[in-house]
Amino acid sequence: MPRLQVQVLIPGGLEEVWEHVTACSPTGRIDRRALRKRYGRLVAQDGDSYTFIEETRNAEETGNGEAENAVTWRYTFDRPNHRLMEAPGSSWSDRQDYFQTVAGGTLWTIIWEPKGGTLQTYAQWLGFQWRTKWRIYREAVQPVLNHFQAAGC
């Protein structure tokens, strides 16, 4: 199955990039208010796994593009190198974020693993390559780049 991926070099240190992207400290200290603001309402915690309910627009599941749904996300943090986002019982793709120290900053890799049949997965892959990848870059990656470039890292 194809995976959907975006990779970018962020001009900042690993721990700073981790904390900015995930809203979690690299040391394990938890700021529940920051997590709630970033991820939604916390409904369960088990070690480094947190389950949140996020109100979101989910056109793919509703088919009409207008309705809002609550999606339950389980986040597992392996500080400061890996974040796993899973939507159990949903057609939303699981997402993994990897953070790695490299020359010039932190390499941030985002990988989505689509759920569904082969034909549906390849259609998602094509749509991702032609449209979605650039929207994600503009809405998720570019603000992080802007933050660290403005900070002069």
PDB file of C-alpha atoms in Angstrom:
ATOM      1  CA  MET A   1       0.000   0.000   0.000  1.00  0.00           C
ATOM      2  CA  PRO A   2       1.323   3.456  -0.768  1.00  0.00           C
ATOM      3  CA  ARG A   3       2.041   5.778   2.104  1.00  0.00           C
ATOM      4  CA  LEU A   4       1.502   9.504   1.942  1.00  0.00           C
ATOM      5  CA  GLN A   5       4.490  11.506   3.103  1.00  0.00           C
ATOM      6  CA  VAL A   6       5.719  15.048   3.645  1.00  0.00           C
ATOM      7  CA  GLN A   7       9.269  15.716   4.815  1.00  0.00           C
ATOM      8  CA  VAL A   8      10.852  19.044   5.710  1.00  0.00           C
ATOM      9  CA  LEU A   9      13.994  20.389   7.350  1.00  0.00           C
ATOM     10  CA  ILE A  10      13.079  22.739  10.198  1.00  0.00           C
ATOM     11  CA  PRO A  11      15.872  25.157  11.234  1.00  0.00           C
ATOM     12  CA  GLY A  12      15.589  24.440  14.944  1.00  0.00           C
ATOM     13  CA  GLY A  13      16.735  22.024  17.600  1.00  0.00           C
ATOM     14  CA  LEU A  14      15.016  18.661  17.992  1.00  0.00           C
ATOM     15  CA  GLU A  15      13.441  19.369  21.376  1.00  0.00           C
ATOM     16  CA  GLU A  16      12.201  22.822  20.377  1.00  0.00           C
ATOM     17  CA  VAL A  17      10.661  21.531  17.136  1.00  0.00           C
ATOM     18  CA  TRP A  18       9.095  18.598  18.990  1.00  0.00           C
ATOM     19  CA  GLU A  19       7.491  20.857  21.575  1.00  0.00           C
ATOM     20  CA  HIS A  20       6.242  23.376  19.005  1.00  0.00           C
ATOM     21  CA  VAL A  21       4.679  20.703  16.758  1.00  0.00           C
ATOM     22  CA  THR A  22       3.238  18.377  19.403  1.00  0.00           C
ATOM     23  CA  ALA A  23       2.501  20.759  22.327  1.00  0.00           C
ATOM     24  CA  CYS A  24       4.303  18.234  24.571  1.00  0.00           C
ATOM     25  CA  SER A  25       7.513  18.881  26.388  1.00  0.00           C
ATOM     26  CA  PRO A  26      10.405  16.615  25.394  1.00  0.00           C
ATOM     27  CA  THR A  27      10.943  15.727  29.063  1.00  0.00           C
ATOM     28  CA  GLY A  28       7.493  14.288  29.699  1.00  0.00           C
ATOM     29  CA  ARG A  29       6.009  17.260  31.561  1.00  0.00           C
ATOM     30  CA  ILE A  30       2.349  17.573  30.559  1.00  0.00           C
ATOM     31  CA  ASP A  31       0.477  20.830  30.171  1.00  0.00           C
ATOM     32  CA  ARG A  32      -3.133  19.608  29.896  1.00  0.00           C
ATOM     33  CA  ARG A  33      -4.363  23.037  28.827  1.00  0.00           C
ATOM     34  CA  ALA A  34      -1.930  23.109  25.877  1.00  0.00           C
ATOM     35  CA  LEU A  35      -2.903  19.564  24.926  1.00  0.00           C
ATOM     36  CA  ARG A  36      -6.622  20.392  25.089  1.00  0.00           C
ATOM     37  CA  LYS A  37      -6.091  23.477  22.931  1.00  0.00           C
ATOM     38  CA  ARG A  38      -4.122  21.491  20.334  1.00  0.00           C
ATOM     39  CA  TYR A  39      -5.961  18.163  20.338  1.00  0.00           C
ATOM     40  CA  GLY A  40      -9.446  18.576  21.793  1.00  0.00           C
ATOM     41  CA  ARG A  41     -11.131  17.136  24.874  1.00  0.00           C
ATOM     42  CA  LEU A  42      -9.054  14.546  26.760  1.00  0.00           C
ATOM     43  CA  VAL A  43     -11.125  11.438  27.505  1.00  0.00           C
ATOM     44  CA  ALA A  44      -8.469   8.892  28.538  1.00  0.00           C
ATOM     45  CA  GLN A  45      -4.803   8.526  29.373  1.00  0.00           C
ATOM     46  CA  ASP A  46      -2.654   5.409  29.623  1.00  0.00           C
ATOM     47  CA  GLY A  47       1.029   6.193  30.138  1.00  0.00           C
ATOM     48  CA  ASP A  48       2.212   8.144  27.100  1.00  0.00           C
ATOM     49  CA  SER A  49      -1.016   7.448  25.172  1.00  0.00           C
ATOM     50  CA  TYR A  50      -3.779  10.048  25.267  1.00  0.00           C
ATOM     51  CA  THR A  51      -7.227   9.793  23.738  1.00  0.00           C
ATOM     52  CA  PHE A  52      -8.918  13.005  22.654  1.00  0.00           C
ATOM     53  CA  ILE A  53     -12.232  13.834  21.025  1.00  0.00           C
ATOM     54  CA  GLU A  54     -11.768  16.466  18.350  1.00  0.00           C
ATOM     55  CA  GLU A  55     -14.618  18.319  16.708  1.00  0.00           C
ATOM     56  CA  THR A  56     -13.720  18.402  13.036  1.00  0.00           C
ATOM     57  CA  ARG A  57     -15.139  18.739   9.559  1.00  0.00           C
ATOM     58  CA  ASN A  58     -14.984  15.314   7.994  1.00  0.00           C
ATOM     59  CA  ALA A  59     -16.242  15.468   4.435  1.00  0.00           C
ATOM     60  CA  GLU A  60     -14.829  12.050   3.567  1.00  0.00           C
ATOM     61  CA  GLU A  61     -16.884  10.197   6.164  1.00  0.00           C
ATOM     62  CA  THR A  62     -20.104  12.199   5.817  1.00  0.00           C
ATOM     63  CA  GLY A  63     -20.045  12.491   2.045  1.00  0.00           C
ATOM     64  CA  ASN A  64     -21.619  15.954   2.078  1.00  0.00           C
ATOM     65  CA  GLY A  65     -18.662  18.093   3.108  1.00  0.00           C
ATOM     66  CA  GLU A  66     -20.799  20.193   5.424  1.00  0.00           C
ATOM     67  CA  ALA A  67     -21.467  18.201   8.593  1.00  0.00           C
ATOM     68  CA  GLU A  68     -19.210  18.357  11.603  1.00  0.00           C
ATOM     69  CA  ASN A  69     -18.328  15.159  13.402  1.00  0.00           C
ATOM     70  CA  ALA A  70     -16.421  14.234  16.491  1.00  0.00           C
ATOM     71  CA  VAL A  71     -13.369  12.129  15.715  1.00  0.00           C
ATOM     72  CA  THR A  72     -11.651  10.192  18.481  1.00  0.00           C
ATOM     73  CA  TRP A  73      -7.884  10.309  18.168  1.00  0.00           C
ATOM     74  CA  ARG A  74      -5.397   8.286  20.192  1.00  0.00           C
ATOM     75  CA  TYR A  75      -1.991   9.962  20.389  1.00  0.00           C
ATOM     76  CA  THR A  76       1.065   8.050  21.541  1.00  0.00           C
ATOM     77  CA  PHE A  77       4.193  10.063  22.257  1.00  0.00           C
ATOM     78  CA  ASP A  78       7.731   8.671  22.194  1.00  0.00           C
ATOM     79  CA  ARG A  79       9.491  11.876  23.215  1.00  0.00           C
ATOM     80  CA  PRO A  80      11.097  13.609  21.402  1.00  0.00           C
ATOM     81  CA  ASN A  81      11.314  11.465  18.271  1.00  0.00           C
ATOM     82  CA  HIS A  82       7.917  10.038  17.376  1.00  0.00           C
ATOM     83  CA  ARG A  83       4.209  10.826  17.604  1.00  0.00           C
ATOM     84  CA  LEU A  84       1.579   8.327  16.464  1.00  0.00           C
ATOM     85  CA  MET A  85      -1.975   9.511  15.774  1.00  0.00           C
ATOM     86  CA  GLU A  86      -4.643   6.831  15.343  1.00  0.00           C
ATOM     87  CA  ALA A  87      -8.376   7.203  14.736  1.00  0.00           C
ATOM     88  CA  PRO A  88      -9.777   3.849  15.886  1.00  0.00           C
ATOM     89  CA  GLY A  89     -13.007   2.839  14.187  1.00  0.00           C
ATOM     90  CA  SER A  90     -12.676   5.602  11.595  1.00  0.00           C
ATOM     91  CA  SER A  91     -11.683   5.780   7.954  1.00  0.00           C
ATOM     92  CA  TRP A  92      -9.232   8.576   8.793  1.00  0.00           C
ATOM     93  CA  SER A  93      -5.642   7.625   7.985  1.00  0.00           C
ATOM     94  CA  ASP A  94      -3.267   6.943  10.840  1.00  0.00           C
ATOM     95  CA  ARG A  95      -0.422   9.468  11.000  1.00  0.00           C
ATOM     96  CA  GLN A  96       3.109   9.210  12.267  1.00  0.00           C
ATOM     97  CA  ASP A  97       5.452  12.129  12.861  1.00  0.00           C
ATOM     98  CA  TYR A  98       9.180  11.476  13.117  1.00  0.00           C
ATOM     99  CA  PHE A  99      11.726  14.024  14.349  1.00  0.00           C
ATOM    100  CA  GLN A 100      15.431  13.519  13.722  1.00  0.00           C
ATOM    101  CA  THR A 101      18.437  15.738  14.372  1.00  0.00           C
ATOM    102  CA  VAL A 102      20.373  16.403  11.167  1.00  0.00           C
ATOM    103  CA  ALA A 103      22.893  19.005  10.007  1.00  0.00           C
ATOM    104  CA  GLY A 104      21.059  22.318   9.825  1.00  0.00           C
ATOM    105  CA  GLY A 105      18.188  21.489  12.160  1.00  0.00           C
ATOM    106  CA  THR A 106      15.497  18.863  12.605  1.00  0.00           C
ATOM    107  CA  LEU A 107      14.124  16.621   9.888  1.00  0.00           C
ATOM    108  CA  TRP A 108      10.351  16.329  10.386  1.00  0.00           C
ATOM    109  CA  THR A 109       8.718  13.482   8.490  1.00  0.00           C
ATOM    110  CA  ILE A 110       4.935  13.060   8.415  1.00  0.00           C
ATOM    111  CA  ILE A 111       3.555   9.765   7.127  1.00  0.00           C
ATOM    112  CA  TRP A 112      -0.115   8.875   6.667  1.00  0.00           C
ATOM    113  CA  GLU A 113      -1.176   5.269   6.269  1.00  0.00           C
ATOM    114  CA  PRO A 114      -4.534   5.169   4.480  1.00  0.00           C
ATOM    115  CA  LYS A 115      -7.199   2.742   5.565  1.00  0.00           C
ATOM    116  CA  GLY A 116      -9.375   1.063   2.986  1.00  0.00           C
ATOM    117  CA  GLY A 117      -9.181  -1.065  -0.109  1.00  0.00           C
ATOM    118  CA  THR A 118      -6.457  -0.948  -2.697  1.00  0.00           C
ATOM    119  CA  LEU A 119      -8.348   1.130  -5.263  1.00  0.00           C
ATOM    120  CA  GLN A 120      -9.467   3.652  -2.641  1.00  0.00           C
ATOM    121  CA  THR A 121      -5.918   3.912  -1.295  1.00  0.00           C
ATOM    122  CA  TYR A 122      -4.439   4.619  -4.722  1.00  0.00           C
ATOM    123  CA  ALA A 123      -7.127   7.238  -5.380  1.00  0.00           C
ATOM    124  CA  GLN A 124      -6.192   8.891  -2.070  1.00  0.00           C
ATOM    125  CA  TRP A 125      -2.531   8.749  -3.069  1.00  0.00           C
ATOM    126  CA  LEU A 126      -3.235  10.497  -6.383  1.00  0.00           C
ATOM    127  CA  GLY A 127      -5.368  13.159  -4.705  1.00  0.00           C
ATOM    128  CA  PHE A 128      -2.649  13.652  -2.103  1.00  0.00           C
ATOM    129  CA  GLN A 129       0.045  14.131  -4.747  1.00  0.00           C
ATOM    130  CA  TRP A 130      -2.013  16.596  -6.804  1.00  0.00           C
ATOM    131  CA  ARG A 131      -3.882  18.629  -4.166  1.00  0.00           C
ATOM    132  CA  THR A 132      -3.686  17.680  -0.531  1.00  0.00           C
ATOM    133  CA  LYS A 133       0.098  17.624  -0.109  1.00  0.00           C
ATOM    134  CA  TRP A 134       0.398  21.334  -0.883  1.00  0.00           C
ATOM    135  CA  ARG A 135      -2.554  22.263   1.341  1.00  0.00           C
ATOM    136  CA  ILE A 136      -1.004  20.338   4.229  1.00  0.00           C
ATOM    137  CA  TYR A 137       2.335  21.997   3.577  1.00  0.00           C
ATOM    138  CA  ARG A 138       0.713  25.442   3.561  1.00  0.00           C
ATOM    139  CA  GLU A 139      -1.484  24.842   6.641  1.00  0.00           C
ATOM    140  CA  ALA A 140       0.687  22.623   8.847  1.00  0.00           C
ATOM    141  CA  VAL A 141       4.333  22.788   7.779  1.00  0.00           C
ATOM    142  CA  GLN A 142       4.731  26.410   6.678  1.00  0.00           C
ATOM    143  CA  PRO A 143       3.595  27.874  10.040  1.00  0.00           C
ATOM    144  CA  VAL A 144       6.251  25.779  11.802  1.00  0.00           C
ATOM    145  CA  LEU A 145       8.909  26.907   9.331  1.00  0.00           C
ATOM    146  CA  ASN A 146       7.799  30.524   9.767  1.00  0.00           C
ATOM    147  CA  HIS A 147       7.996  30.218  13.567  1.00  0.00           C
ATOM    148  CA  PHE A 148      11.577  28.948  13.539  1.00  0.00           C
ATOM    149  CA  GLN A 149      12.747  31.276  10.773  1.00  0.00           C
ATOM    150  CA  ALA A 150      11.316  34.267  12.667  1.00  0.00           C
ATOM    151  CA  ALA A 151      13.071  33.059  15.822  1.00  0.00           C
ATOM    152  CA  GLY A 152      16.363  33.176  13.912  1.00  0.00           C
ATOM    153  CA  CYS A 153      17.225  29.544  14.510  1.00  0.00           C
TER     154      CYS A 153
END
